[in-house]
């Protein structure tokens, strides 16, 4: 026997039907006992002899409600089992939206990526002030003593001492060069295998089929959880917001940002849905280049359109 699957509306209707049935049975027995009690039971049982006073505790068997104990108990038991079966058969089906994947993921023009802003170098220091030349009065100029010339003649008795050799100290070794800055891993925009939304890796098929399935599931997730901002709805704001985020080597979403916004809170609403992908039970399938996982920059358009 196959499993019974009932929607929430079906379960609600079955509960209402069961409740109406119980109320109907109660009203039926009430009306039946009332009609019997109004009949001439006294004359009917005038000559009847009771075997025991307990047998006639309700005076007349026709209006003895205790005779209905067993069928009422069985009906209550069947009702409880039916309600339990209905409750366990309640199945919540995932709402599947009819979305045009190609139209929703198509962008009118290429999104320009702003280069990251680097810290501006500090301005060069100001040039030193020019030297100030002070004029010295002639009175303060002292006449230098005349140089004294010594005789450098060498005689036989003169002893010439050999000068001590001058030992030059070796210069200190130069300091080691600073370590090279760590190389940042390249973030790709297009790779051999683009990142994929979770849920399609075990479906089989080629990479193109898995990518198509992942795009459909991603759009189903986005437009099921996307909330149209009230201020945008009231002012008739429509258009396309663009969110960029990085899918790292482990499939996590990082660095999500708004690169195009139509205002009225639409960009923030789309960004919130994208960041919520990290709370899914499964992570994205990371992008691959030459057989290894790489970081990929993913550009996602999110369209806001009011239903007419």
Short mmCIF file of C-alpha atoms in Angstrom, two decimals:
data_model
loop_
_atom_site.label_atom_id
_atom_site.label_comp_id
_atom_site.label_asym_id
_atom_site.label_seq_id
_atom_site.Cartn_x
_atom_site.Cartn_y
_atom_site.Cartn_z
CA UNK A 1 0.00 0.00 0.00
CA UNK A 2 1.47 3.29 -1.04
CA UNK A 3 1.86 6.14 1.45
CA UNK A 4 -1.08 8.49 1.75
CA UNK A 5 -0.17 12.12 1.06
CA UNK A 6 -2.68 14.83 1.85
CA UNK A 7 -2.34 18.56 1.45
CA UNK A 8 -3.10 20.95 4.28
CA UNK A 9 -6.39 22.01 2.70
CA UNK A 10 -7.50 18.37 2.29
CA UNK A 11 -6.71 17.60 5.94
CA UNK A 12 -8.66 20.66 7.04
CA UNK A 13 -11.69 19.64 4.96
CA UNK A 14 -11.57 16.09 6.37
CA UNK A 15 -11.47 17.43 9.94
CA UNK A 16 -14.45 19.69 9.20
CA UNK A 17 -16.37 16.76 7.65
CA UNK A 18 -15.65 14.57 10.67
CA UNK A 19 -16.76 17.31 13.03
CA UNK A 20 -20.01 17.82 11.09
CA UNK A 21 -20.60 14.04 11.14
CA UNK A 22 -20.20 13.90 14.93
CA UNK A 23 -22.56 16.85 15.42
CA UNK A 24 -25.08 15.22 13.05
CA UNK A 25 -25.01 11.91 14.94
CA UNK A 26 -25.49 13.70 18.27
CA UNK A 27 -28.47 15.66 16.91
CA UNK A 28 -29.93 12.48 15.39
CA UNK A 29 -29.85 10.55 18.68
CA UNK A 30 -31.13 13.56 20.59
CA UNK A 31 -34.09 13.92 18.24
CA UNK A 32 -34.77 10.15 18.29
CA UNK A 33 -34.76 9.92 22.10
CA UNK A 34 -36.91 13.00 22.37
CA UNK A 35 -39.53 11.58 20.03
CA UNK A 36 -39.59 8.32 21.96
CA UNK A 37 -39.90 10.06 25.29
CA UNK A 38 -42.93 11.97 24.06
CA UNK A 39 -44.74 8.76 23.07
CA UNK A 40 -47.09 6.93 25.42
CA UNK A 41 -44.51 4.62 27.04
CA UNK A 42 -46.46 4.37 30.27
CA UNK A 43 -49.30 2.50 28.65
CA UNK A 44 -46.86 0.35 26.65
CA UNK A 45 -45.12 -0.95 29.76
CA UNK A 46 -48.12 -0.88 32.13
CA UNK A 47 -48.27 -4.67 32.54
CA UNK A 48 -44.48 -5.25 32.28
CA UNK A 49 -42.84 -6.97 35.20
CA UNK A 50 -39.20 -5.96 35.86
CA UNK A 51 -36.82 -8.69 36.92
CA UNK A 52 -34.81 -6.29 39.02
CA UNK A 53 -35.19 -2.68 40.08
CA UNK A 54 -31.78 -1.98 38.48
CA UNK A 55 -33.10 -3.07 35.11
CA UNK A 56 -35.61 -0.26 35.17
CA UNK A 57 -33.22 2.46 36.35
CA UNK A 58 -34.14 4.45 33.22
CA UNK A 59 -37.78 3.39 33.64
CA UNK A 60 -38.22 2.47 29.97
CA UNK A 61 -35.77 0.55 27.70
CA UNK A 62 -36.70 2.69 24.69
CA UNK A 63 -34.98 5.75 26.19
CA UNK A 64 -32.09 3.93 27.86
CA UNK A 65 -29.01 5.81 26.63
CA UNK A 66 -26.66 3.29 28.23
CA UNK A 67 -27.61 0.79 25.56
CA UNK A 68 -25.68 2.95 23.09
CA UNK A 69 -22.40 2.79 25.05
CA UNK A 70 -20.69 0.20 22.85
CA UNK A 71 -21.49 1.75 19.41
CA UNK A 72 -20.64 5.25 20.66
CA UNK A 73 -17.30 3.98 22.03
CA UNK A 74 -16.47 2.24 18.74
CA UNK A 75 -17.41 5.34 16.75
CA UNK A 76 -15.19 7.55 18.96
CA UNK A 77 -12.30 5.11 18.57
CA UNK A 78 -12.72 5.09 14.77
CA UNK A 79 -12.88 8.90 14.73
CA UNK A 80 -9.67 9.21 16.78
CA UNK A 81 -7.85 6.79 14.47
CA UNK A 82 -9.09 8.67 11.43
CA UNK A 83 -7.90 12.01 12.85
CA UNK A 84 -4.49 10.49 13.64
CA UNK A 85 -4.22 9.09 10.12
CA UNK A 86 -5.16 12.47 8.62
CA UNK A 87 -2.57 14.25 10.77
CA UNK A 88 0.26 11.86 9.84
CA UNK A 89 -0.71 11.97 6.17
CA UNK A 90 -0.39 15.75 6.02
CA UNK A 91 2.30 16.47 3.43
CA UNK A 92 3.58 19.96 2.73
CA UNK A 93 4.42 20.24 -0.96
CA UNK A 94 7.08 22.63 -2.16
CA UNK A 95 5.59 25.44 -4.19
CA UNK A 96 7.14 25.41 -7.63
CA UNK A 97 7.12 28.68 -9.49
CA UNK A 98 6.90 28.81 -13.26
CA UNK A 99 10.00 30.83 -14.09
CA UNK A 100 11.77 31.60 -17.36
CA UNK A 101 15.39 30.91 -16.41
CA UNK A 102 16.98 32.45 -19.50
CA UNK A 103 14.92 35.64 -19.28
CA UNK A 104 15.53 36.12 -15.56
CA UNK A 105 19.29 35.57 -15.77
CA UNK A 106 19.73 37.76 -18.86
CA UNK A 107 21.30 41.19 -18.28
CA UNK A 108 20.86 44.11 -20.62
CA UNK A 109 24.48 45.20 -20.43
CA UNK A 110 27.75 44.12 -18.93
CA UNK A 111 28.15 45.04 -15.30
CA UNK A 112 31.31 47.03 -14.75
CA UNK A 113 33.28 45.98 -11.71
CA UNK A 114 34.68 48.89 -9.75
CA UNK A 115 38.38 48.36 -8.96
CA UNK A 116 39.10 48.18 -5.24
CA UNK A 117 40.11 51.47 -3.75
CA UNK A 118 43.69 51.53 -2.54
CA UNK A 119 45.07 53.80 0.10
CA UNK A 120 46.52 56.97 -1.42
CA UNK A 121 50.25 57.50 -0.73
CA UNK A 122 51.04 60.30 1.73
CA UNK A 123 52.13 63.63 0.19
CA UNK A 124 55.89 64.25 -0.01
CA UNK A 125 57.42 66.25 2.83
CA UNK A 126 57.96 69.98 2.18
CA UNK A 127 61.45 71.02 1.01
CA UNK A 128 63.82 72.26 3.72
CA UNK A 129 64.06 76.03 4.08
CA UNK A 130 67.00 77.69 2.33
CA UNK A 131 70.07 78.39 4.53
CA UNK A 132 70.26 81.86 6.02
CA UNK A 133 73.56 83.62 5.31
CA UNK A 134 74.55 85.96 8.07
CA UNK A 135 77.07 88.67 7.44
CA UNK A 136 79.90 88.72 9.96
CA UNK A 137 81.28 92.18 10.79
CA UNK A 138 84.91 92.79 9.96
CA UNK A 139 85.70 93.49 13.60
CA UNK A 140 84.86 89.92 14.54
CA UNK A 141 87.14 88.42 11.87
CA UNK A 142 90.33 87.41 13.58
CA UNK A 143 93.50 87.18 11.63
CA UNK A 144 94.68 83.65 11.42
CA UNK A 145 98.21 82.86 12.55
CA UNK A 146 100.69 82.39 9.80
CA UNK A 147 101.50 78.76 9.12
CA UNK A 148 104.72 77.38 10.49
CA UNK A 149 106.79 75.37 8.04
CA UNK A 150 108.90 72.54 9.48
CA UNK A 151 112.01 71.15 7.83
CA UNK A 152 111.53 67.76 6.26
CA UNK A 153 115.25 67.09 5.59
CA UNK A 154 116.48 63.63 6.43
CA UNK A 155 119.97 63.14 7.88
CA UNK A 156 121.99 60.03 8.52
CA UNK A 157 121.23 60.00 12.23
CA UNK A 158 117.52 60.33 11.65
CA UNK A 159 115.63 57.15 12.59
CA UNK A 160 112.57 56.53 10.53
CA UNK A 161 109.93 54.49 12.32
CA UNK A 162 107.68 52.27 10.28
CA UNK A 163 104.08 53.28 10.75
CA UNK A 164 101.72 50.72 12.19
CA UNK A 165 99.44 49.12 9.60
CA UNK A 166 95.92 50.40 9.67
CA UNK A 167 93.43 47.58 10.04
CA UNK A 168 90.13 48.44 8.45
CA UNK A 169 87.07 46.97 10.14
CA UNK A 170 84.74 44.96 7.91
CA UNK A 171 81.42 46.69 7.30
CA UNK A 172 78.40 45.12 9.03
CA UNK A 173 76.37 42.71 6.90
CA UNK A 174 73.33 44.27 5.21
CA UNK A 175 69.94 43.58 6.84
CA UNK A 176 67.91 40.71 5.37
CA UNK A 177 65.33 41.75 2.77
CA UNK A 178 61.72 41.96 3.97
CA UNK A 179 59.53 38.90 3.28
CA UNK A 180 57.47 39.13 0.10
CA UNK A 181 53.78 40.02 0.62
CA UNK A 182 51.41 37.03 0.55
CA UNK A 183 50.00 36.40 -2.87
CA UNK A 184 46.21 36.68 -3.04
CA UNK A 185 44.48 33.91 -4.88
CA UNK A 186 42.97 34.97 -8.15
CA UNK A 187 39.19 35.36 -8.31
CA UNK A 188 37.88 34.08 -11.64
CA UNK A 189 34.85 35.42 -13.48
CA UNK A 190 34.56 32.56 -15.98
CA UNK A 191 35.85 29.03 -15.34
CA UNK A 192 35.55 25.64 -16.99
CA UNK A 193 32.87 24.56 -14.49
CA UNK A 194 30.88 27.41 -12.97
CA UNK A 195 29.60 27.19 -9.37
CA UNK A 196 26.22 25.51 -8.99
CA UNK A 197 23.36 25.98 -6.54
CA UNK A 198 22.91 22.87 -4.33
CA UNK A 199 20.38 20.18 -5.04
CA UNK A 200 21.31 18.91 -8.51
CA UNK A 201 24.57 17.02 -8.02
CA UNK A 202 22.90 13.63 -7.50
CA UNK A 203 20.45 13.93 -10.37
CA UNK A 204 22.84 12.51 -12.96
CA UNK A 205 23.35 13.86 -16.44
CA UNK A 206 26.01 16.10 -17.95
CA UNK A 207 27.45 19.28 -16.45
CA UNK A 208 25.21 21.37 -18.73
CA UNK A 209 22.10 19.58 -17.45
CA UNK A 210 23.23 19.97 -13.82
CA UNK A 211 23.92 23.66 -14.39
CA UNK A 212 20.46 24.15 -15.92
CA UNK A 213 18.86 22.34 -12.98
CA UNK A 214 20.91 24.42 -10.49
CA UNK A 215 19.81 27.67 -12.14
CA UNK A 216 16.15 26.64 -11.89
CA UNK A 217 16.48 25.70 -8.22
CA UNK A 218 18.36 28.92 -7.46
CA UNK A 219 15.62 31.06 -9.03
CA UNK A 220 12.96 29.01 -7.24
CA UNK A 221 14.73 29.73 -3.94
CA UNK A 222 15.22 33.44 -4.66
CA UNK A 223 11.70 34.29 -5.83
CA UNK A 224 10.11 32.13 -3.12
CA UNK A 225 12.00 33.93 -0.32
CA UNK A 226 12.23 37.41 -1.89
CA UNK A 227 9.95 39.94 -0.21
CA UNK A 228 8.88 42.91 -2.30
CA UNK A 229 9.52 46.01 -0.13
CA UNK A 230 6.29 47.76 0.86
CA UNK A 231 7.62 51.21 -0.06
CA UNK A 232 8.61 49.94 -3.51
CA UNK A 233 5.19 48.35 -4.01
CA UNK A 234 3.36 51.52 -2.96
CA UNK A 235 5.43 53.70 -5.30
CA UNK A 236 5.36 51.29 -8.25
CA UNK A 237 9.14 50.74 -8.29
CA UNK A 238 10.14 48.01 -10.77
CA UNK A 239 13.39 46.99 -12.38
CA UNK A 240 16.49 44.85 -12.00
CA UNK A 241 18.96 44.81 -9.13
CA UNK A 242 22.32 43.09 -9.56
CA UNK A 243 24.13 41.31 -6.73
CA UNK A 244 27.72 40.13 -6.94
CA UNK A 245 29.18 37.58 -4.56
CA UNK A 246 32.09 35.20 -4.34
CA UNK A 247 31.73 31.42 -4.20
CA UNK A 248 34.85 30.21 -2.41
CA UNK A 249 36.62 26.87 -2.71
CA UNK A 250 34.28 25.26 -0.16
CA UNK A 251 31.07 26.54 -1.75
CA UNK A 252 30.35 29.28 0.80
CA UNK A 253 28.98 32.70 -0.17
CA UNK A 254 31.24 35.64 0.73
CA UNK A 255 31.53 39.32 -0.03
CA UNK A 256 28.01 39.79 -1.40
CA UNK A 257 27.37 43.38 -2.47
CA UNK A 258 24.92 45.44 -4.50
CA UNK A 259 26.34 46.65 -7.81
CA UNK A 260 23.05 47.94 -9.22
CA UNK A 261 20.09 49.15 -7.21
CA UNK A 262 16.69 50.52 -8.21
CA UNK A 263 16.10 51.98 -4.75
CA UNK A 264 13.18 51.75 -2.32
CA UNK A 265 14.86 48.89 -0.43
CA UNK A 266 14.90 46.47 -3.38
CA UNK A 267 18.68 46.04 -3.40
CA UNK A 268 18.75 45.31 0.34
CA UNK A 269 15.93 42.76 -0.06
CA UNK A 270 17.83 40.92 -2.81
CA UNK A 271 21.08 41.05 -0.81
CA UNK A 272 19.34 39.52 2.22
CA UNK A 273 18.10 36.57 0.15
CA UNK A 274 21.58 35.97 -1.30
CA UNK A 275 23.25 36.03 2.13
CA UNK A 276 20.62 33.57 3.33
CA UNK A 277 22.09 30.93 1.00
CA UNK A 278 24.74 30.25 3.65
CA UNK A 279 21.96 28.94 5.92
CA UNK A 280 20.93 26.21 3.49
CA UNK A 281 21.56 22.57 4.52
CA UNK A 282 23.98 22.16 1.60
CA UNK A 283 26.61 24.52 0.24
CA UNK A 284 27.16 25.46 -3.39
CA UNK A 285 29.24 23.22 -5.62
CA UNK A 286 32.43 25.30 -6.06
CA UNK A 287 33.72 26.29 -9.48
CA UNK A 288 36.58 24.34 -11.01
CA UNK A 289 39.45 25.33 -13.26
CA UNK A 290 41.81 22.64 -14.55
CA UNK A 291 40.36 20.14 -12.12
CA UNK A 292 40.84 22.16 -8.92
CA UNK A 293 38.43 24.25 -6.88
CA UNK A 294 38.84 28.01 -7.37
CA UNK A 295 37.19 31.21 -6.17
CA UNK A 296 34.62 32.52 -8.63
CA UNK A 297 32.86 35.89 -8.78
CA UNK A 298 29.18 35.30 -9.51
CA UNK A 299 26.88 38.00 -10.89
CA UNK A 300 23.18 37.50 -10.21
CA UNK A 301 20.37 39.72 -11.58
CA UNK A 302 17.21 39.92 -9.45
CA UNK A 303 14.12 41.36 -11.10
CA UNK A 304 11.30 43.16 -9.30
CA UNK A 305 8.00 43.32 -11.17
CA UNK A 306 4.56 44.16 -9.87
CA UNK A 307 1.71 41.90 -10.92
CA UNK A 308 -0.91 43.75 -12.91
#
